[in-house]
PDB file of C-alpha atoms in Angstrom:
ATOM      1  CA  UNK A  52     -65.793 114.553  -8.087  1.00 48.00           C
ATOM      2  CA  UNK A  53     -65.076 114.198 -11.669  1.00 46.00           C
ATOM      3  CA  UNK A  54     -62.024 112.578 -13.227  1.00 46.00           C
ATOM      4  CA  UNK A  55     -60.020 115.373 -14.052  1.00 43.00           C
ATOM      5  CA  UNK A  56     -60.457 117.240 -10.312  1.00 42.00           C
ATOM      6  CA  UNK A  57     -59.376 113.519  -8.891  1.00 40.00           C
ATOM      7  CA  UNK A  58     -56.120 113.629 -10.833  1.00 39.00           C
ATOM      8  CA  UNK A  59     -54.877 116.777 -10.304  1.00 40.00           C
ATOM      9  CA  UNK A  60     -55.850 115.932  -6.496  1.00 43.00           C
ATOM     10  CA  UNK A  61     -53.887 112.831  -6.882  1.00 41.00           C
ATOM     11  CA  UNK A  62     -51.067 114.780  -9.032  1.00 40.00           C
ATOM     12  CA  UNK A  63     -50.334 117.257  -6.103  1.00 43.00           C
ATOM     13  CA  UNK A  64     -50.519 114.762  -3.750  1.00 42.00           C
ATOM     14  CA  UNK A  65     -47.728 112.860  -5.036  1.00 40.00           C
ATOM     15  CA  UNK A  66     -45.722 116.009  -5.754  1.00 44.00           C
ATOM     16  CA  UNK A  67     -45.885 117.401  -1.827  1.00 46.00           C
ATOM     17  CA  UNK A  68     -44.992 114.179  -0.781  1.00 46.00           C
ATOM     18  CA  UNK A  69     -42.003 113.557  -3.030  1.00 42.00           C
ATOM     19  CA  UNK A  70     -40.657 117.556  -2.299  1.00 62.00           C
ATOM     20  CA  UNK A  71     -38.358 118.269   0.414  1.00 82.00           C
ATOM     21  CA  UNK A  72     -38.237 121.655   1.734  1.00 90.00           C
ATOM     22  CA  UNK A  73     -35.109 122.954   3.598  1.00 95.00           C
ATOM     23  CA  UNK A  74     -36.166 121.774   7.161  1.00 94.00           C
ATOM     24  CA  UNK A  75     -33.864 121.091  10.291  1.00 94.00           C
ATOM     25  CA  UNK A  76     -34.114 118.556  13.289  1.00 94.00           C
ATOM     26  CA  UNK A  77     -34.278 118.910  16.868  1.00 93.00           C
ATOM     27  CA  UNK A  78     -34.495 116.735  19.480  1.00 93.00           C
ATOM     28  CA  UNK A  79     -33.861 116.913  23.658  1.00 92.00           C
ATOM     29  CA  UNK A  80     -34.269 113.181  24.226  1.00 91.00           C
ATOM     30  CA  UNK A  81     -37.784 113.082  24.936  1.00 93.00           C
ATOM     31  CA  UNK A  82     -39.213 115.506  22.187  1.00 93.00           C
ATOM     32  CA  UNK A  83     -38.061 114.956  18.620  1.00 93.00           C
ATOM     33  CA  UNK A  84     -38.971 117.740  16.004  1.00 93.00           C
ATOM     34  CA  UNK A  85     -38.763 118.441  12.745  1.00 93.00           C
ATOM     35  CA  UNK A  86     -39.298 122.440  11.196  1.00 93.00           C
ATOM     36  CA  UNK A  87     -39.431 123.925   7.983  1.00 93.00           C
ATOM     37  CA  UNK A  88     -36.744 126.560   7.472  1.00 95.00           C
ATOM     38  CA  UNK A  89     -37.749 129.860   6.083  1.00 94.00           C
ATOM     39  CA  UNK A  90     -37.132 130.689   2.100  1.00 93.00           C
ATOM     40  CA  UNK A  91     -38.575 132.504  -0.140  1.00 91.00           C
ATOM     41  CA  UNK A  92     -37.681 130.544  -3.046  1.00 91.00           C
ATOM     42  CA  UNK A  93     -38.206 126.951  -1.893  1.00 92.00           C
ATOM     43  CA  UNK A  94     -39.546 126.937   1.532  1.00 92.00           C
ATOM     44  CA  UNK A  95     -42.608 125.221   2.960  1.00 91.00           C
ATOM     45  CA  UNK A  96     -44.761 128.418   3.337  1.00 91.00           C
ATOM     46  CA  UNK A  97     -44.469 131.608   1.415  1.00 94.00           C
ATOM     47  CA  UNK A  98     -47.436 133.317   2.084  1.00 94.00           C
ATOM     48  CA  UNK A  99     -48.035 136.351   3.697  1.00 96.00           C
ATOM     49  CA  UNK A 100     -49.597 136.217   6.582  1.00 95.00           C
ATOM     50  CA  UNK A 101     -47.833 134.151   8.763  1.00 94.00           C
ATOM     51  CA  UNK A 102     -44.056 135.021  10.256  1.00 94.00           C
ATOM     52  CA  UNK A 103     -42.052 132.105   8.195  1.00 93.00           C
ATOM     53  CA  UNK A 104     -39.640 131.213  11.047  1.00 93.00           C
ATOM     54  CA  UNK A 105     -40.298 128.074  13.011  1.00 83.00           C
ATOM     55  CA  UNK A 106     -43.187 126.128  11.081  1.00 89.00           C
ATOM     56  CA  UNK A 107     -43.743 122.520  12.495  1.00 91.00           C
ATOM     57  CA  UNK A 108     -43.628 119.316   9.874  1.00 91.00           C
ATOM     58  CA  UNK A 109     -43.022 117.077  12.871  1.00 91.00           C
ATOM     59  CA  UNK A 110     -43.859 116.850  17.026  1.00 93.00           C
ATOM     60  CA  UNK A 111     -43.363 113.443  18.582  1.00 93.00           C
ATOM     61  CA  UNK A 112     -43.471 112.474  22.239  1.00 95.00           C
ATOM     62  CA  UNK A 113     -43.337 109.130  23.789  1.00 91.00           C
ATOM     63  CA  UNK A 114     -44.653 107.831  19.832  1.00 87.00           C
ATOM     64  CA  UNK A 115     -47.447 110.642  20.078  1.00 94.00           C
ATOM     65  CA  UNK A 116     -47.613 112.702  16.991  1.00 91.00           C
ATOM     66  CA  UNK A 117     -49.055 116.579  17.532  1.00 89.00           C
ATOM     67  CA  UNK A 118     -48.207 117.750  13.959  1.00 85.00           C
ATOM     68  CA  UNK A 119     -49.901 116.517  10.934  1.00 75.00           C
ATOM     69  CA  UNK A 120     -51.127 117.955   7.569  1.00 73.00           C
ATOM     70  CA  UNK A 121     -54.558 119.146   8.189  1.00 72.00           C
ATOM     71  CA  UNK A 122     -55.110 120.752   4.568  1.00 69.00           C
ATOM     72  CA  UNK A 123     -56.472 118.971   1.451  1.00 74.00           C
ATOM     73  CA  UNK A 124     -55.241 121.359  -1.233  1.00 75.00           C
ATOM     74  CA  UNK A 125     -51.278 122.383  -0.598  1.00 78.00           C
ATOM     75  CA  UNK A 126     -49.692 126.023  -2.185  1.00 82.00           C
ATOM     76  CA  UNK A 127     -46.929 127.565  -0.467  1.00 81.00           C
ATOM     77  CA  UNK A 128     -48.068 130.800  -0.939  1.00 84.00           C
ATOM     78  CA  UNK A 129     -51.879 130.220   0.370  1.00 80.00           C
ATOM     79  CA  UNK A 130     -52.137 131.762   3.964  1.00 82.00           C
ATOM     80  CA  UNK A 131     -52.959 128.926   5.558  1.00 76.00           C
ATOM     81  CA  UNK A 132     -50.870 126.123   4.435  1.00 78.00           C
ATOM     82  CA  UNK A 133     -49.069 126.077   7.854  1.00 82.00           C
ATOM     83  CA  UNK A 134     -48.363 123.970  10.958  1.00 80.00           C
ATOM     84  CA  UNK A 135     -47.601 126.041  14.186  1.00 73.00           C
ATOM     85  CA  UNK A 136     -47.144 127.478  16.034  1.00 76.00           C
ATOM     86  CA  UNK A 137     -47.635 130.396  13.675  1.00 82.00           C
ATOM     87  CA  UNK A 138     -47.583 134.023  14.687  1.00 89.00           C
ATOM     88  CA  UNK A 139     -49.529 136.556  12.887  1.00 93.00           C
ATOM     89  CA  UNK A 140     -48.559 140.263  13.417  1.00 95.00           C
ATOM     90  CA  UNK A 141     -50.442 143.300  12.522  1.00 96.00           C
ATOM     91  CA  UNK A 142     -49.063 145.005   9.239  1.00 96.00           C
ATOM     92  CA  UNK A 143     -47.242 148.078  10.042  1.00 95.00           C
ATOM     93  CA  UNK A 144     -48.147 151.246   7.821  1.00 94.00           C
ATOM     94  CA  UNK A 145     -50.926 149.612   5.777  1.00 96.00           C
ATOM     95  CA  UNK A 146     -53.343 152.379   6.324  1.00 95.00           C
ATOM     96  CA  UNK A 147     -51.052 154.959   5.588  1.00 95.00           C
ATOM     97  CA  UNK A 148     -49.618 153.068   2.269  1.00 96.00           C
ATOM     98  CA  UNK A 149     -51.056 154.101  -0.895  1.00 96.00           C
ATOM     99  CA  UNK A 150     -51.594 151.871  -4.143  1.00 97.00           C
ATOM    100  CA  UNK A 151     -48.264 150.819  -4.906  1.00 97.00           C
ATOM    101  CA  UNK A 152     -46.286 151.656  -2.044  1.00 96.00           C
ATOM    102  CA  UNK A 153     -44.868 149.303   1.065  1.00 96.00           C
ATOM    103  CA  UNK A 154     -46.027 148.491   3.599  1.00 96.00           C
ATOM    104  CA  UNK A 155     -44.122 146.129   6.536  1.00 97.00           C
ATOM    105  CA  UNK A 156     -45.451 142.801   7.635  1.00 96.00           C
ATOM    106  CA  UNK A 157     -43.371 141.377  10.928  1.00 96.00           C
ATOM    107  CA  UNK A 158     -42.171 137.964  10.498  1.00 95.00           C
ATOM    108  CA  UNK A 159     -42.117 138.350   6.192  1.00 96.00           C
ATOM    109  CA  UNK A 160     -41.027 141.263   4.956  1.00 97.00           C
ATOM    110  CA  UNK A 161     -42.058 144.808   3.268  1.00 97.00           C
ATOM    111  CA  UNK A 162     -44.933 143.862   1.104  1.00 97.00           C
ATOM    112  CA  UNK A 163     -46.882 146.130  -1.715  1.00 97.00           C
ATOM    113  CA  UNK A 164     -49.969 147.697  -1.403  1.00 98.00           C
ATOM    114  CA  UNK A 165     -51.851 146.473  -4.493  1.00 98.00           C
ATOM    115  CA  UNK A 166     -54.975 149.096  -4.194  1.00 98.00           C
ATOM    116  CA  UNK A 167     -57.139 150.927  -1.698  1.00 96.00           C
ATOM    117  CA  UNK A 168     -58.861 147.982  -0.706  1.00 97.00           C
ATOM    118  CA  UNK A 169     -58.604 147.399   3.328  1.00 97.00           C
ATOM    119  CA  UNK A 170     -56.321 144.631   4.943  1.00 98.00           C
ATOM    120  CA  UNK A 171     -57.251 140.978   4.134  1.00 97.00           C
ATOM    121  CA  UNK A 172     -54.915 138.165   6.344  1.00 95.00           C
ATOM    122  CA  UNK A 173     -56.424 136.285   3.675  1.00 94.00           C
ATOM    123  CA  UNK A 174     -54.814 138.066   0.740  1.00 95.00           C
ATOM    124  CA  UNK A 175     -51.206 137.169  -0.733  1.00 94.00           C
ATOM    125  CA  UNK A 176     -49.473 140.672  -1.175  1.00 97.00           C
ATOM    126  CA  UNK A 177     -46.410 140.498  -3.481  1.00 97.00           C
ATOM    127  CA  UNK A 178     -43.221 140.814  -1.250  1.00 97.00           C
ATOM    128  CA  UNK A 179     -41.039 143.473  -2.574  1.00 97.00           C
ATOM    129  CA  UNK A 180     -38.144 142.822   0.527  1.00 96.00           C
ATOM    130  CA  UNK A 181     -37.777 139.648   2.204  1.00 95.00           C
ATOM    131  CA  UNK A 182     -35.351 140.725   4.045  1.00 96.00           C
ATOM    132  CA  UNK A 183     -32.202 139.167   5.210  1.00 97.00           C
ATOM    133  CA  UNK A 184     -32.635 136.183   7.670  1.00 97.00           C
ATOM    134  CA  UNK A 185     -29.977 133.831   9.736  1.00 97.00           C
ATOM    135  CA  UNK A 186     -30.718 130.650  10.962  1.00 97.00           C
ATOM    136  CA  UNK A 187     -28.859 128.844  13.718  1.00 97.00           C
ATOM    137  CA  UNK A 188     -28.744 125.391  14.586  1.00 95.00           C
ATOM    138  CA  UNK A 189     -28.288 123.824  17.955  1.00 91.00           C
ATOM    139  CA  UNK A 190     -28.931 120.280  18.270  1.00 86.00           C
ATOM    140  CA  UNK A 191     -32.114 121.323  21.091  1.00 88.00           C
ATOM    141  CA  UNK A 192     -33.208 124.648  19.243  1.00 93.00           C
ATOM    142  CA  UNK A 193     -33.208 126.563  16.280  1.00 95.00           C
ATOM    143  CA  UNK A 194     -32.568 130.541  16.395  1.00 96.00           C
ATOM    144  CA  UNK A 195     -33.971 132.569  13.769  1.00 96.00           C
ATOM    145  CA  UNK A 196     -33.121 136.341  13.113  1.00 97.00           C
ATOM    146  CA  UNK A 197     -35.088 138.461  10.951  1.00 97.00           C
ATOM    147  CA  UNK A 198     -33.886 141.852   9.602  1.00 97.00           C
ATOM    148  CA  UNK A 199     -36.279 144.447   7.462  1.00 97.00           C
ATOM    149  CA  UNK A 200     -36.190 148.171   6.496  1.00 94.00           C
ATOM    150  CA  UNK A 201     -38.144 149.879   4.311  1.00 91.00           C
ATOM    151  CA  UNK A 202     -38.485 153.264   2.813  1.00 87.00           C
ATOM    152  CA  UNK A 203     -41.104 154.492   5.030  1.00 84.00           C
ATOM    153  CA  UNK A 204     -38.963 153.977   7.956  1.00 90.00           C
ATOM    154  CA  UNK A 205     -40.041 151.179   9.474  1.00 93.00           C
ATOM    155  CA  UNK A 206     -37.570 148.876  10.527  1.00 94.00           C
ATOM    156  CA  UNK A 207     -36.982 145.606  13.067  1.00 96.00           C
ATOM    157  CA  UNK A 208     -34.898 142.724  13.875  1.00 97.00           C
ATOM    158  CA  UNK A 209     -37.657 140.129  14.631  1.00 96.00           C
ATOM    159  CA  UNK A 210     -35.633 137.094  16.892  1.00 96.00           C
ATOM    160  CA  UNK A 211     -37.413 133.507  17.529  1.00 94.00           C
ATOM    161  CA  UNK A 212     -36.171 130.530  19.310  1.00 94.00           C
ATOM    162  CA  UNK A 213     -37.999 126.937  18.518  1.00 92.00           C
ATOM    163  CA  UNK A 214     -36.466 124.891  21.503  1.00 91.00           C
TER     164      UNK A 214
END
């Protein structure tokens, strides 16, 4: 590794460490938990293949941890720079999309079709509708709500509960 790839390691190291995303905590008495709150802006993960709602920073039971980091090299908006659980849905109208039009993605929003290439989970698809999400906090659960519609006609209200 040469001295430049060390720093910018080091670099982005410190800044995930010193950034707080919007997160919320939940606890029953034996399980404490901390989750990263969806956002497009300034949230933990912005990619696009995961659903945003409900990603883990923190597990603990009985002083057991069962969340941790597991990636060397942190971007919100690479597809795997998660902690579950994480669901991945199917994308709704891809095939049909062409170049330039929308296509639906449960869990993130209507995303664009960049080209005829086929489907890659891998890829990061510009997002042109987030949507419109609540959040609400209990002290033993979080409920998310996710609402999308696009122009093709696809619609949903996608509903997850982290207790």
């Amino acid at each position: 590794m040469n001295k430049s790839s060390l720093l910018t390691g080091v670099l982005a190291l410190a800044c995930w460490s010193v950034t707080e995303w919007p997160q919320a905590d939940l606890s029953n008495g034996q399980i404490d938990a901390t989750l990263y709150l969806p956002d497009a802006a300034t949230g933990f993960y912005q990619g696009t293949r995961f659903d945003w709602a409900g990603a883990f920073k923190r597990l603990t039971y009985k002083g057991h941890s069962f969340v941790e980091n597991w990636f060397e090299r942190y971007d919100p908006k690479l597809h795997d720079a998660i902690n579950g659980p994480a669901e991945e849905f199917v994308p709704l109208n891809f095939a049909e999309a062409k170049a330039g039009e929308t296509f639906v993605k449960i869990g993130v929003g209507v995303l664009r079709k960049p080209d005829d290439k086929p489907y890659a989970f891998s890829r990061n698809y510009e997002i042109a509708d987030a949507g419109t999400r609540t959040i609400r906090q209990r002290k033993d659960r979080i409920e998310f709500s996710h609402q999308v519609s696009d122009a093709g006609g696809y619609a949903y209200t996608y509903q997850k509960t982290v207790r």
